[in-house]
XYZ file of N, CA and C in Angstrom:
468
model
N 28.899 -14.918 -3.023
C 28.045 -14.121 -3.671
C 28.700 -13.362 -4.863
N 28.033 -13.436 -5.976
C 28.560 -12.961 -7.145
C 27.652 -11.868 -7.701
N 28.263 -10.861 -8.427
C 27.481 -9.837 -8.986
C 27.212 -8.638 -7.939
N 26.640 -7.664 -8.421
C 26.358 -6.487 -7.511
C 25.527 -6.712 -6.329
N 25.738 -6.064 -5.331
C 24.867 -6.259 -4.120
C 23.612 -5.378 -4.373
N 22.385 -6.003 -4.109
C 21.191 -5.325 -4.404
C 20.203 -5.359 -3.210
N 19.563 -4.396 -3.003
C 18.520 -4.312 -1.889
C 17.128 -3.940 -2.416
N 16.121 -4.506 -1.803
C 14.739 -4.035 -2.159
C 14.570 -2.496 -1.890
N 13.663 -1.902 -2.732
C 13.465 -0.392 -2.377
C 12.280 -0.195 -1.474
N 12.426 0.533 -0.444
C 11.375 0.704 0.671
C 10.336 1.634 0.177
N 9.170 1.346 0.402
C 7.977 2.242 -0.011
C 6.985 2.325 1.154
N 6.008 3.166 1.105
C 4.820 3.093 2.108
C 3.588 3.150 1.181
N 2.560 2.661 1.662
C 1.154 2.726 1.277
C 0.355 3.181 2.407
N -0.709 4.034 2.124
C -1.600 4.567 3.178
C -3.037 4.290 2.796
N -3.635 3.388 3.457
C -5.009 3.235 3.366
C -5.797 4.270 4.048
N -6.363 5.295 3.373
C -6.932 6.437 3.991
C -8.501 6.282 4.083
N -8.882 6.129 5.393
C -10.361 6.087 5.555
C -11.066 7.485 5.698
N -12.048 7.693 4.866
C -12.753 8.909 4.789
C -14.288 8.520 4.866
N -15.124 9.529 4.908
C -16.518 9.245 4.934
C -16.793 8.655 3.653
N -17.591 7.515 3.534
C -17.869 6.863 2.357
C -17.002 5.724 1.887
N -15.764 5.703 2.436
C -14.881 4.449 2.093
C -13.545 4.830 2.202
N -12.595 4.367 1.230
C -11.232 4.559 1.343
C -10.856 5.339 0.053
N -9.588 5.947 0.079
C -9.136 6.744 -1.083
C -8.212 5.877 -1.801
N -8.486 5.983 -3.172
C -7.545 5.299 -4.025
C -7.260 6.307 -5.221
N -6.058 6.160 -5.755
C -5.674 7.078 -6.792
C -5.502 6.433 -8.208
N -5.770 6.927 -9.222
C -5.457 6.449 -10.582
C -4.035 6.989 -10.832
N -3.086 6.024 -11.244
C -1.750 6.449 -11.379
C -1.488 7.192 -12.723
N -0.659 8.230 -12.657
C -0.325 9.020 -13.953
C 0.812 8.300 -14.697
N 1.616 7.538 -13.979
C 2.856 6.901 -14.531
C 2.633 5.321 -14.531
N 3.318 4.704 -15.555
C 3.233 3.213 -15.507
C 3.785 2.523 -14.138
N 3.078 1.436 -13.730
C 2.052 0.811 -14.349
C 0.782 1.559 -14.070
N -0.085 1.737 -15.233
C -1.382 2.542 -15.076
C -2.346 1.588 -14.381
N -3.218 2.209 -13.665
C -4.328 1.723 -12.987
C -4.593 2.333 -11.701
N -5.279 1.647 -10.772
C -5.684 2.338 -9.488
C -4.872 1.719 -8.464
N -4.559 2.675 -7.415
C -3.564 2.152 -6.260
C -3.966 2.770 -5.089
N -3.479 2.233 -3.917
C -3.412 2.875 -2.792
C -2.380 4.032 -2.682
N -2.752 5.207 -2.173
C -1.729 6.280 -2.275
C -0.497 5.830 -1.493
N 0.590 6.232 -2.046
C 1.890 5.866 -1.455
C 3.183 6.184 -2.314
N 4.259 5.799 -2.003
C 5.447 6.014 -2.855
C 6.666 5.722 -2.095
N 7.840 6.120 -2.638
C 9.131 5.740 -2.166
C 9.612 6.479 -1.044
N 10.355 5.853 -0.111
C 10.920 6.525 1.081
C 12.050 7.366 0.629
N 12.123 8.591 1.107
C 13.278 9.392 0.698
C 14.396 9.134 1.735
N 15.632 9.459 1.359
C 16.837 9.298 2.286
C 16.596 10.308 3.328
N 16.863 9.693 4.573
C 16.733 10.505 5.873
C 15.304 10.657 6.311
N 14.339 9.973 5.747
C 12.904 10.065 6.076
C 12.519 8.781 6.901
N 11.687 9.103 7.812
C 11.041 7.760 8.446
C 9.835 7.369 7.648
N 9.343 6.071 7.816
C 8.096 5.630 7.025
C 6.961 6.415 7.465
N 6.845 6.872 8.674
C 5.693 7.680 9.137
C 5.661 8.976 8.400
N 6.823 9.672 8.365
C 6.933 10.967 7.650
C 6.518 10.808 6.179
N 7.097 9.712 5.632
C 6.879 9.356 4.155
C 5.390 9.223 3.899
N 4.674 8.499 4.775
C 3.234 8.298 4.662
C 2.478 9.565 4.662
N 2.868 10.442 5.577
C 2.105 11.759 5.679
C 2.451 12.608 4.448
N 3.679 12.603 3.938
C 4.089 13.291 2.782
C 3.340 12.773 1.571
N 3.398 11.536 1.297
C 2.757 10.984 0.059
C 1.262 11.086 0.051
N 0.629 10.888 1.258
C -0.871 11.193 1.257
C -1.168 12.528 0.870
N -0.483 13.447 1.444
C -0.651 14.930 1.092
C -0.302 15.130 -0.461
N 0.773 14.735 -0.969
C 1.163 15.025 -2.269
C 0.199 14.544 -3.287
N -0.260 13.329 -3.055
C -1.192 12.483 -3.910
C -2.664 12.770 -3.904
N -3.087 13.033 -2.802
C -4.493 13.226 -2.437
C -4.846 14.708 -1.928
N -3.886 15.442 -1.489
C -4.268 16.742 -0.881
C -4.736 16.596 0.530
N -4.919 15.488 0.969
C -5.395 15.225 2.374
C -4.391 15.279 3.527
N -4.678 15.882 4.595
C -3.840 15.788 5.760
C -4.389 14.575 6.586
N -3.502 13.505 6.710
C -4.009 12.317 7.308
C -3.493 12.250 8.693
N -4.188 11.348 9.535
C -3.714 11.050 10.789
C -3.321 9.426 10.842
N -2.186 9.127 10.995
C -1.822 7.685 10.966
C -2.517 6.965 12.217
N -3.311 6.000 11.933
C -4.084 5.356 13.030
C -3.352 4.061 13.587
N -2.817 3.284 12.601
C -2.062 2.179 13.024
C -1.212 1.659 11.778
N -0.206 0.710 12.093
C 0.644 0.014 11.167
C -0.206 -1.214 10.856
N -0.430 -1.429 9.456
C -1.196 -2.549 9.126
C -0.392 -3.778 8.874
N 0.572 -3.765 7.913
C 1.481 -4.887 7.620
C 2.639 -4.422 6.744
N 3.680 -5.292 6.530
C 4.671 -4.910 5.673
C 4.644 -6.079 4.588
N 4.385 -5.755 3.386
C 4.306 -6.662 2.140
C 5.648 -6.553 1.449
N 6.243 -7.723 1.062
C 7.527 -7.609 0.352
C 7.849 -8.758 -0.575
N 6.772 -9.355 -1.067
C 6.972 -10.268 -2.164
C 7.679 -9.744 -3.352
N 8.814 -10.379 -3.670
C 9.749 -9.889 -4.720
C 8.996 -9.454 -6.080
N 7.887 -10.005 -6.258
C 7.126 -9.656 -7.549
C 5.950 -8.769 -7.356
N 5.894 -8.082 -6.201
C 4.653 -7.271 -5.884
C 4.710 -6.025 -6.874
N 5.881 -5.612 -7.432
C 6.016 -4.413 -8.208
C 6.745 -4.864 -9.504
N 6.139 -4.808 -10.638
C 6.813 -5.273 -11.830
C 8.061 -4.492 -12.217
N 8.186 -3.341 -11.744
C 9.439 -2.554 -12.171
C 10.655 -2.992 -11.447
N 10.636 -3.449 -10.098
C 11.577 -3.779 -9.321
C 11.172 -4.367 -8.101
N 12.096 -5.030 -7.228
C 11.778 -5.595 -5.914
C 11.562 -4.380 -4.840
N 10.371 -4.248 -4.362
C 9.970 -3.226 -3.423
C 9.458 -3.972 -2.172
N 9.358 -3.265 -1.064
C 8.803 -3.662 0.152
C 8.039 -2.513 0.679
N 6.688 -2.745 0.952
C 6.034 -1.650 1.519
C 5.510 -1.811 2.905
N 5.506 -0.619 3.681
C 5.008 -0.617 4.975
C 3.550 0.117 4.798
N 2.539 -0.487 5.244
C 1.168 -0.180 4.955
C 0.650 0.304 6.313
N 0.194 1.622 6.219
C -0.545 2.204 7.310
C -1.951 2.339 6.977
N -2.792 2.340 8.190
C -4.194 2.688 7.947
C -4.308 4.149 8.659
N -4.884 5.041 7.913
C -4.972 6.445 8.472
C -6.443 6.931 8.149
N -6.553 8.070 8.814
C -7.940 8.757 8.707
C -7.777 10.133 8.128
N -8.858 10.759 7.559
C -8.843 12.053 7.109
C -10.257 12.512 6.886
N -10.287 13.796 6.956
C -11.538 14.529 6.590
C -11.460 15.115 5.308
N -12.638 15.310 4.587
C -12.662 16.000 3.300
C -12.550 14.849 2.151
N -12.488 15.558 0.948
C -12.403 14.670 -0.171
C -11.099 14.792 -0.847
N -10.702 13.707 -1.427
C -9.273 13.744 -2.132
C -9.251 14.537 -3.408
N -8.161 15.176 -3.591
C -7.897 15.850 -4.964
C -6.652 15.315 -5.492
N -6.674 14.762 -6.698
C -5.591 14.167 -7.423
C -4.488 15.187 -7.597
N -3.194 14.829 -7.263
C -2.009 15.825 -7.536
C -0.687 14.913 -7.737
N 0.285 15.499 -7.981
C 1.609 14.775 -8.124
C 1.477 13.611 -9.074
N 1.683 12.350 -8.587
C 1.623 11.132 -9.464
C 0.218 10.702 -9.615
N -0.644 11.377 -9.108
C -2.002 10.871 -9.303
C -2.806 11.603 -10.419
N -3.368 10.812 -11.348
C -4.088 11.404 -12.339
C -5.511 11.618 -11.943
N -6.115 10.812 -11.102
C -7.502 10.868 -10.464
C -7.465 10.334 -8.949
N -8.330 10.824 -8.307
C -8.469 10.334 -6.902
C -10.051 9.983 -6.675
N -10.280 9.161 -5.868
C -11.679 8.861 -5.610
C -11.890 8.135 -4.257
N -13.133 8.010 -3.786
C -13.362 7.270 -2.532
C -14.208 6.015 -2.965
N -13.889 4.873 -2.439
C -14.498 3.665 -2.954
C -14.776 2.709 -1.716
N -15.854 2.034 -1.882
C -16.265 0.934 -0.887
C -15.712 -0.397 -1.283
N -15.681 -1.408 -0.433
C -15.292 -2.702 -0.666
C -15.927 -3.336 -1.854
N -17.275 -3.039 -2.014
C -17.989 -3.707 -3.102
C -18.010 -2.752 -4.476
N -17.189 -1.793 -4.459
C -17.292 -0.876 -5.602
C -15.852 -0.415 -5.978
N -14.835 -1.335 -5.890
C -13.403 -0.870 -6.232
C -13.269 -0.744 -7.614
N -12.392 0.251 -8.174
C -12.124 0.395 -9.447
C -11.169 -0.677 -9.914
N -10.983 -0.737 -11.433
C -10.082 -1.697 -12.025
C -9.446 -1.010 -13.173
N -8.198 -1.401 -13.390
C -7.507 -2.529 -12.584
C -6.814 -1.866 -11.369
N -6.566 -2.743 -10.434
C -5.763 -2.376 -9.295
C -4.378 -2.875 -9.578
N -3.308 -1.960 -9.338
C -1.904 -2.191 -9.653
C -1.134 -2.893 -8.563
N 0.044 -3.237 -8.819
C 0.953 -3.885 -7.816
C 0.126 -5.093 -7.136
N 0.392 -5.231 -5.906
C -0.401 -6.312 -5.061
C -1.424 -5.636 -4.215
N -1.938 -4.423 -4.811
C -2.901 -3.626 -4.042
C -4.330 -4.352 -3.798
N -4.575 -5.312 -4.823
C -5.816 -5.967 -4.625
C -5.751 -6.967 -3.355
N -4.651 -7.524 -3.193
C -4.374 -8.423 -2.123
C -4.437 -7.680 -0.800
N -3.720 -6.528 -0.771
C -3.552 -5.588 0.374
C -5.027 -5.199 0.836
N -5.840 -4.868 -0.188
C -7.193 -4.355 0.126
C -8.031 -5.598 0.559
N -7.937 -6.625 -0.061
C -8.652 -7.823 0.507
C -8.346 -8.178 1.926
N -6.998 -7.971 2.361
C -6.598 -8.222 3.715
C -7.208 -7.094 4.701
N -7.142 -5.903 4.153
C -7.602 -4.787 4.941
C -9.156 -4.919 5.125
N -9.997 -5.268 4.059
C -11.306 -5.345 4.405
C -11.725 -6.601 5.273
N -10.939 -7.579 5.014
C -11.067 -8.781 6.107
C -10.880 -8.339 7.527
N -9.798 -7.516 7.699
C -9.482 -6.953 8.991
C -10.703 -6.040 9.494
N -11.121 -5.183 8.712
C -12.149 -4.340 9.114
C -13.639 -5.100 9.366
N -13.584 -6.311 8.836
C -14.836 -7.082 9.086
C -14.650 -7.992 10.267
N -13.505 -7.816 10.990
C -13.398 -8.589 12.229
C -12.422 -9.624 12.322
N -11.660 -9.855 11.238
C -10.539 -10.859 11.379
C -9.434 -10.216 12.097
N -8.786 -10.935 13.008
C -7.744 -10.224 13.752
C -6.385 -10.497 12.915
N -5.528 -9.647 13.115
C -4.108 -9.669 12.401
C -3.385 -10.943 12.474
N -3.400 -11.581 13.621
C -2.566 -12.839 13.758
C -3.173 -13.899 12.841
N -4.386 -13.976 12.829
C -5.120 -14.995 11.895
C -4.979 -14.485 10.343
N -5.126 -13.309 10.152
C -5.138 -12.731 8.710
C -3.637 -12.976 8.218
N -2.656 -12.643 8.902
C -1.285 -12.641 8.351
C -0.618 -13.907 8.518
N -1.225 -14.893 9.226
C -0.602 -16.269 9.514
C -0.013 -16.909 8.178
N -0.643 -16.779 7.052
C -0.187 -17.281 5.852
C 1.104 -16.712 5.307
N 1.358 -15.550 5.705
C 2.615 -14.735 5.301
C 3.727 -15.227 6.309
N 3.526 -15.538 7.402
C 4.457 -15.783 8.537
C 4.850 -17.278 8.630
N 4.217 -18.119 7.905
C 4.503 -19.559 7.912
C 5.896 -19.629 7.256
N 6.690 -20.617 7.726
C 8.030 -20.727 7.139
C 8.090 -20.988 5.569
N 7.103 -21.655 5.006
C 7.082 -21.857 3.595
C 6.166 -20.961 2.885
N 5.945 -19.740 3.449
C 4.958 -18.806 2.906
C 5.419 -18.231 1.511
N 6.646 -18.279 1.218
C 6.964 -17.877 -0.165
C 6.447 -18.566 -1.312
N 6.041 -19.849 -0.998
C 5.369 -20.717 -1.938
C 3.857 -20.520 -1.922
N 3.393 -19.871 -0.839
C 1.836 -19.670 -0.744
C 1.445 -18.234 -0.597
N 2.502 -17.391 -0.598
C 2.223 -15.934 -0.431
C 1.490 -15.533 -1.786
N 0.383 -14.790 -1.714
C -0.245 -14.333 -2.921
C 0.562 -13.356 -3.779
N 0.674 -13.506 -4.897
C 1.404 -12.697 -5.825
C 0.552 -11.865 -6.714
N 0.735 -10.591 -7.027
C -0.239 -9.830 -7.947
C -0.351 -10.534 -9.232
């Protein structure tokens, strides 16, 4: 191996379910667009604690983590650098209020998503809505788990 040793950066994303749909934020910083709330894992922090912190910081909502959805790690999912995200499904009460890295926040349904969606969040939300419509995780994520999935994994 030549050159410096590099690792992907760990992040979390939280699909927050509230009355009327899911919470998305409009990003204050590049890349600009709409995103699932989330962010980078801090040193010494668990992914669960990071999810709770990021949800609160960006939306003002206190969330309950309901389940681990999936880990997305395609090297091109974030145009800034190689990241991997642990995606949680969470629930909350109330309406989001944009703060921290969020310029705006809103509640959206599957048929009324804002544009543009950044990173690979369009694919994540497509997977999420398929799951909520009854597709089981084994079937849904089979394309990612296949040995040659790198060639077939959706890229943003």
